[in-house]
mmCIF file of C-alpha atoms and ligand atoms in Angstrom:
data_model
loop_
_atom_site.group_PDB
_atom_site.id
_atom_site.type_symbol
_atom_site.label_atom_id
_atom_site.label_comp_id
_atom_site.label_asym_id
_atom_site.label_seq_id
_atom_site.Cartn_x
_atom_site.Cartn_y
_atom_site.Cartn_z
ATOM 1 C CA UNK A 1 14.425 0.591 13.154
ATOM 2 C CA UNK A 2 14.613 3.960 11.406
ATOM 3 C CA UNK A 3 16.270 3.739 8.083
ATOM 4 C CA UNK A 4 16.929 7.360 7.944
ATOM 5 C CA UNK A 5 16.096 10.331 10.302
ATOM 6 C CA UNK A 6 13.462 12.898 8.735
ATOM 7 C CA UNK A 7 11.731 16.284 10.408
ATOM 8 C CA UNK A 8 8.620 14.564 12.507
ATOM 9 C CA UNK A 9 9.585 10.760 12.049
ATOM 10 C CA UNK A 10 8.921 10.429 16.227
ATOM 11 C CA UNK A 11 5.642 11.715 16.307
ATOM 12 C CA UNK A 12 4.719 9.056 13.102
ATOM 13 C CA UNK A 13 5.653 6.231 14.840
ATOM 14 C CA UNK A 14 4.329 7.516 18.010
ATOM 15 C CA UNK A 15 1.286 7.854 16.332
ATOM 16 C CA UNK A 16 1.542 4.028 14.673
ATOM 17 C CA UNK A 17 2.601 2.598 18.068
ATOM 18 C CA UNK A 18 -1.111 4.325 19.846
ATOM 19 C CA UNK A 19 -3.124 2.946 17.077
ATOM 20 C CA UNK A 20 -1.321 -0.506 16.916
ATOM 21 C CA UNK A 21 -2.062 -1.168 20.577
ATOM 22 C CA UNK A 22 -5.907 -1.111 19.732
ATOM 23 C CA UNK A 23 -7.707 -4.891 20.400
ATOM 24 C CA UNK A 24 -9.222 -5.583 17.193
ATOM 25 C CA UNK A 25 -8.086 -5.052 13.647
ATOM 26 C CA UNK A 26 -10.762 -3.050 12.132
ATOM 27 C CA UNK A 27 -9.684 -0.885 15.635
ATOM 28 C CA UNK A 28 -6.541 -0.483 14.347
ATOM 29 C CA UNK A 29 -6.962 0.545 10.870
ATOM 30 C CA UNK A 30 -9.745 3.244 12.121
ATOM 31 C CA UNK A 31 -7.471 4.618 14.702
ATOM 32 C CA UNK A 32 -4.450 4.467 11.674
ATOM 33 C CA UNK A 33 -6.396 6.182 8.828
ATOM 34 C CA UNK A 34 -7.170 9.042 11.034
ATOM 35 C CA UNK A 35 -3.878 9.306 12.497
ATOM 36 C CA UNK A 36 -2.168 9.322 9.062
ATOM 37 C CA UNK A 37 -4.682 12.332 7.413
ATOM 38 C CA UNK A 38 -3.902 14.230 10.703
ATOM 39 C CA UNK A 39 -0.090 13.703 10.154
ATOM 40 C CA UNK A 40 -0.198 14.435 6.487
ATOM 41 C CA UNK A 41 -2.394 17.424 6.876
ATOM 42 C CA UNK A 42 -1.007 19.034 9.988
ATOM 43 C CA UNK A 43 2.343 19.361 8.162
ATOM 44 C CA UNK A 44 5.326 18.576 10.687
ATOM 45 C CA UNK A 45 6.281 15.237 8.936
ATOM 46 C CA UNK A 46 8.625 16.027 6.263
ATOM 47 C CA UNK A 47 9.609 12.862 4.299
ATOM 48 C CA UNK A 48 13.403 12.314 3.053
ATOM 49 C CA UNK A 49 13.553 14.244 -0.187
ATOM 50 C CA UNK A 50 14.429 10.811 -1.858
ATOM 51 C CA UNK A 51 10.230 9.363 -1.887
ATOM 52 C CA UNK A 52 9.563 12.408 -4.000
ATOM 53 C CA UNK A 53 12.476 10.668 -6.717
ATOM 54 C CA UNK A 54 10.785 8.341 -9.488
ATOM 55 C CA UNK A 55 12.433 5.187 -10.998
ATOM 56 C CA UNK A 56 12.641 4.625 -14.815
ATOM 57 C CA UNK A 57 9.141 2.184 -16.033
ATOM 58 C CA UNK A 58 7.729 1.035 -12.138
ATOM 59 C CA UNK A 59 6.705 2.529 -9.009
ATOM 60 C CA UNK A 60 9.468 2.713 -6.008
ATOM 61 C CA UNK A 61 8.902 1.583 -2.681
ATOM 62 C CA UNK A 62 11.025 2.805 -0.219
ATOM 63 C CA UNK A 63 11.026 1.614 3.605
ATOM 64 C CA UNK A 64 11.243 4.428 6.276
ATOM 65 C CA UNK A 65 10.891 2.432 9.307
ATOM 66 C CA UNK A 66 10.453 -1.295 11.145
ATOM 67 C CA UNK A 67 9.118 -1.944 14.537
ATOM 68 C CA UNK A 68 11.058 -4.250 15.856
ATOM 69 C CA UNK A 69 8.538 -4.162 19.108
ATOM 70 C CA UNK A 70 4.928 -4.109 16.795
ATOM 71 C CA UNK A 71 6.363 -5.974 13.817
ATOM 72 C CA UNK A 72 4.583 -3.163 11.062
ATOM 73 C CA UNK A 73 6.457 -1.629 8.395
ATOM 74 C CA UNK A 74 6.322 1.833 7.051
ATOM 75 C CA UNK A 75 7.016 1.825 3.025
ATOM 76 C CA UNK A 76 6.998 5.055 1.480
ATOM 77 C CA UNK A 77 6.009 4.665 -2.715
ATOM 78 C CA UNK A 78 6.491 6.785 -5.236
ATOM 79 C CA UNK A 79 4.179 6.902 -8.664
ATOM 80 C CA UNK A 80 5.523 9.278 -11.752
ATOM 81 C CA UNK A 81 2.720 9.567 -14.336
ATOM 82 C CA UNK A 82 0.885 6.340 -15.214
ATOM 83 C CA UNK A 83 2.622 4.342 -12.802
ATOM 84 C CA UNK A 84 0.543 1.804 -11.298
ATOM 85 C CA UNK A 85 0.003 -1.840 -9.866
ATOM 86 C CA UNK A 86 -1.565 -5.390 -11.482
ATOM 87 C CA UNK A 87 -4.033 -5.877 -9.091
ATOM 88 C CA UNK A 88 -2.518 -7.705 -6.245
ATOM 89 C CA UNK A 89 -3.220 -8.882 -2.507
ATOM 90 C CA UNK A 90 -1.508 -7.975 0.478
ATOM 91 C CA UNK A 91 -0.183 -11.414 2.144
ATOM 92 C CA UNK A 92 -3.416 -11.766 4.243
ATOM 93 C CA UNK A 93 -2.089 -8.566 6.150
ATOM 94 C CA UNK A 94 -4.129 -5.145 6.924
ATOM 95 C CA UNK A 95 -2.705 -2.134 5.181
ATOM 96 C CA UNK A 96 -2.958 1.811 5.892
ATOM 97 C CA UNK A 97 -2.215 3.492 3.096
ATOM 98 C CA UNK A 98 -2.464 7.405 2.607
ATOM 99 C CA UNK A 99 -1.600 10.017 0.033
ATOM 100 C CA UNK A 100 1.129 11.730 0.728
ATOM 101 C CA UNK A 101 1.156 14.192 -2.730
ATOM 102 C CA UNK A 102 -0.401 14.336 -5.861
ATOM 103 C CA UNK A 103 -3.540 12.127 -6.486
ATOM 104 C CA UNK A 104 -3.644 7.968 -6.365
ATOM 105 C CA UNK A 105 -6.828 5.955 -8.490
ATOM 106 C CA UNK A 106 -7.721 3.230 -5.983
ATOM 107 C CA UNK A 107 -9.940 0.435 -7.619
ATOM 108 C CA UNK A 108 -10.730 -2.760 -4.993
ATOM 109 C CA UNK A 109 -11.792 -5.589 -6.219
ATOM 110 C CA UNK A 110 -13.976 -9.032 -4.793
ATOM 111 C CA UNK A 111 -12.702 -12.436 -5.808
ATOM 112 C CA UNK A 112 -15.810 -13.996 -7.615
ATOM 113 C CA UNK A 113 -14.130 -17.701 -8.532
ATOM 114 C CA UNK A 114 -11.190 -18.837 -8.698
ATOM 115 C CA UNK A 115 -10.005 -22.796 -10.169
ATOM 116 C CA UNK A 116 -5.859 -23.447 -8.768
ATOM 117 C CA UNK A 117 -4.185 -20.209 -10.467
ATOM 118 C CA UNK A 118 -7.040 -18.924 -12.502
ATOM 119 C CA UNK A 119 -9.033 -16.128 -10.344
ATOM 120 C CA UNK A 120 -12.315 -13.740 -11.448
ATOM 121 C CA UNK A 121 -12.208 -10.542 -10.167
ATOM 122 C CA UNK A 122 -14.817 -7.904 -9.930
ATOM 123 C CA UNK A 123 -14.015 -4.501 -9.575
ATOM 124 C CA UNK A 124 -16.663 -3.296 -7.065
ATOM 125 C CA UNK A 125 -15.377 0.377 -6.598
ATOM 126 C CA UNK A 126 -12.689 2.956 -7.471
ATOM 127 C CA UNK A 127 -11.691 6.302 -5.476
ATOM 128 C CA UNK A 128 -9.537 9.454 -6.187
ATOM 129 C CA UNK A 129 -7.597 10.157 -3.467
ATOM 130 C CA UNK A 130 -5.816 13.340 -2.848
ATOM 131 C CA UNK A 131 -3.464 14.394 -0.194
ATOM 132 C CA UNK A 132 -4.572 14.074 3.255
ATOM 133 C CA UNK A 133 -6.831 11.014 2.570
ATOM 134 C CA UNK A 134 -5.945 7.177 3.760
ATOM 135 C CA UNK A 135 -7.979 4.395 3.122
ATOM 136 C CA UNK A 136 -7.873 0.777 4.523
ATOM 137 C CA UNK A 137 -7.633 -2.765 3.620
ATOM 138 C CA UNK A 138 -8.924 -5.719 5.759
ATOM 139 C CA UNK A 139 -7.971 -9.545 4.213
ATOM 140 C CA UNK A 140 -10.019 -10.964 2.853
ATOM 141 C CA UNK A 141 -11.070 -8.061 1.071
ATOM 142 C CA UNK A 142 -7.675 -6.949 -0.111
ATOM 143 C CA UNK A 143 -7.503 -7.403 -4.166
ATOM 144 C CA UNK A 144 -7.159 -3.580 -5.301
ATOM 145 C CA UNK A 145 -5.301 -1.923 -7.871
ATOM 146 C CA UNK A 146 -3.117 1.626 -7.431
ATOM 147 C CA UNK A 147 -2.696 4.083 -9.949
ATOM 148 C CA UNK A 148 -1.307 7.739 -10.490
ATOM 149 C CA UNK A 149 -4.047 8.948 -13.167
ATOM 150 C CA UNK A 150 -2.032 12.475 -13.407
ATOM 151 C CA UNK A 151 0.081 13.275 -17.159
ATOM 152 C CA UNK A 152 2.465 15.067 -15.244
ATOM 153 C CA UNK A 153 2.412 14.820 -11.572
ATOM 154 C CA UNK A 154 4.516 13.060 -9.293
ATOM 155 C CA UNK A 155 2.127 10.856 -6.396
ATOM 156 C CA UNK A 156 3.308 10.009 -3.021
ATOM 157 C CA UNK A 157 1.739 7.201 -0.999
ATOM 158 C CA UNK A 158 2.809 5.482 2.610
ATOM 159 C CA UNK A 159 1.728 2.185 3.483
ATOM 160 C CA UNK A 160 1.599 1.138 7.009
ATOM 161 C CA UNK A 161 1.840 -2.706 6.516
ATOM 162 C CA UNK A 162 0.982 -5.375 9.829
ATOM 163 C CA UNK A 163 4.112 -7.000 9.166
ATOM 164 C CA UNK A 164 7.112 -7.423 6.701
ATOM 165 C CA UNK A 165 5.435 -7.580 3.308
ATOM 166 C CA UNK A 166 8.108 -9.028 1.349
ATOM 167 C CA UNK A 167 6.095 -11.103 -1.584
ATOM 168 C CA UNK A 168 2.734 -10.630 -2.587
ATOM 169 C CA UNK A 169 0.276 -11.720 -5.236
ATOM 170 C CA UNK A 170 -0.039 -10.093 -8.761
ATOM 171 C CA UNK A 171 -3.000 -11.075 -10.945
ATOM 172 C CA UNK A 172 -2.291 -10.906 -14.732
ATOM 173 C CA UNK A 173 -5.638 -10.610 -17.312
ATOM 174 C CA UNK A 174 -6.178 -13.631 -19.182
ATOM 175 C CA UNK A 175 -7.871 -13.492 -22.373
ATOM 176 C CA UNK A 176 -10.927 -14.492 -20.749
ATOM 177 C CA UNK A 177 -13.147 -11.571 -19.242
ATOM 178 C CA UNK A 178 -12.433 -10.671 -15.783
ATOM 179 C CA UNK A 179 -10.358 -13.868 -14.827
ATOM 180 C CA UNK A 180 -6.605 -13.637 -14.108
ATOM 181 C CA UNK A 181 -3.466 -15.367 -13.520
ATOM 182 C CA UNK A 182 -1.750 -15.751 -10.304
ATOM 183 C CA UNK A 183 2.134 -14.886 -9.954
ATOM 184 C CA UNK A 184 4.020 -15.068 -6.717
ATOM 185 C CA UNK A 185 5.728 -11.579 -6.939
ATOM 186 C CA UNK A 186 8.863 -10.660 -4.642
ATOM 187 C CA UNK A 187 8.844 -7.070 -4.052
ATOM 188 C CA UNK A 188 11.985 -4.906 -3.834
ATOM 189 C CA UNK A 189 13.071 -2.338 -2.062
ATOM 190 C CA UNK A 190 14.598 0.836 -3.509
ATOM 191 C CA UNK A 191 17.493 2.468 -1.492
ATOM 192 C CA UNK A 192 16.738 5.687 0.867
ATOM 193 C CA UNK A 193 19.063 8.288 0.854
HETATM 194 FE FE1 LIG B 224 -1.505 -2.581 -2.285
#
């Protein structure tokens, strides 16, 4: 289900469906990063001109498409200057996600401890990642933070999610060092036009 037509939206989800069909999930992923730099770099996808539009104090997420036959979603986001994520997991699912435009600060992180709600998290490594470049996540290494570094530049990310992610955790610092609190956060959807 496309939620709105854009210049090279077939060969995308041509491109999703190949890698999808792949046995195992680290398969998948592989097959999905390189898919996505290709796409991004080869320049016949034009997104809707609405990912490139910020919203006021939070990043947007918009969705572009929904396999009804593979169950993955395609969520376009869209980061003005400082915008950025608590970290947060994604569901248990494997993500895709590459830079569209402009320049994302990825920082993962490994769950040391964790007693009920109360987690320690590590960070164990942070990339730049410019346009053209896609990284991966595999549960149960999923805890990561997102953030556009830039004072003045508008980022563009899409996320190729294994299914419907419609709630996630967010982990909020606690006074302590390194440990956090777990929310249940329902995520939104911002309209495309
Ligand atoms: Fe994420």
């Amino acid at each position: 289900m496309l939620t709105t037509e854009f210049p090279g939206c077939r060969e995308l989800i041509d491109a999703i469906d190949a890698a999808v069909e792949h046995d195992t999930t680290p398969a998948i992923t592989d097959s999905l990063r390189n898919s996505l730099c290709k796409l991004i770099r080869g320049g016949h996808v034009q997104l809707p001109s609405c990912v490139f539009e910020t919203a006021a104090g939070r990043y947007a997420r918009r969705e572009l498409y929904r396999s009804e036959e593979h169950g993955y979603c395609v969520v376009a986001m869209t980061w003005g200057p400082g915008q950025g994520t608590p970290i947060h997991d994604h569901s248990g699912m494997w993500c895709v996600e590459g830079v569209w435009s402009g320049a994302l600060e990825v920082t993962q992180y490994e769950r040391v401890q964790n007693e009920s709600e109360r987690y320690r998290f590590l960070p164990v490594g942070a990339i730049q990642a410019g346009p053209g470049s896609a990284g991966s996540l595999i549960p149960p290494h999923e805890y990561h933070t997102i953030r556009n570094p830039s004072d003045d530049t508008v980022a563009v990310s899409l996320h190729i999610y294994a299914g419907n992610m419609t709630r996630c955790a967010i982990f909020q610092p606690l006074p302590e060092h390194d440990w956090y609190l777990r929310h249940e956060r329902q995520l939104g959807l911002d309209p495309v036009h």
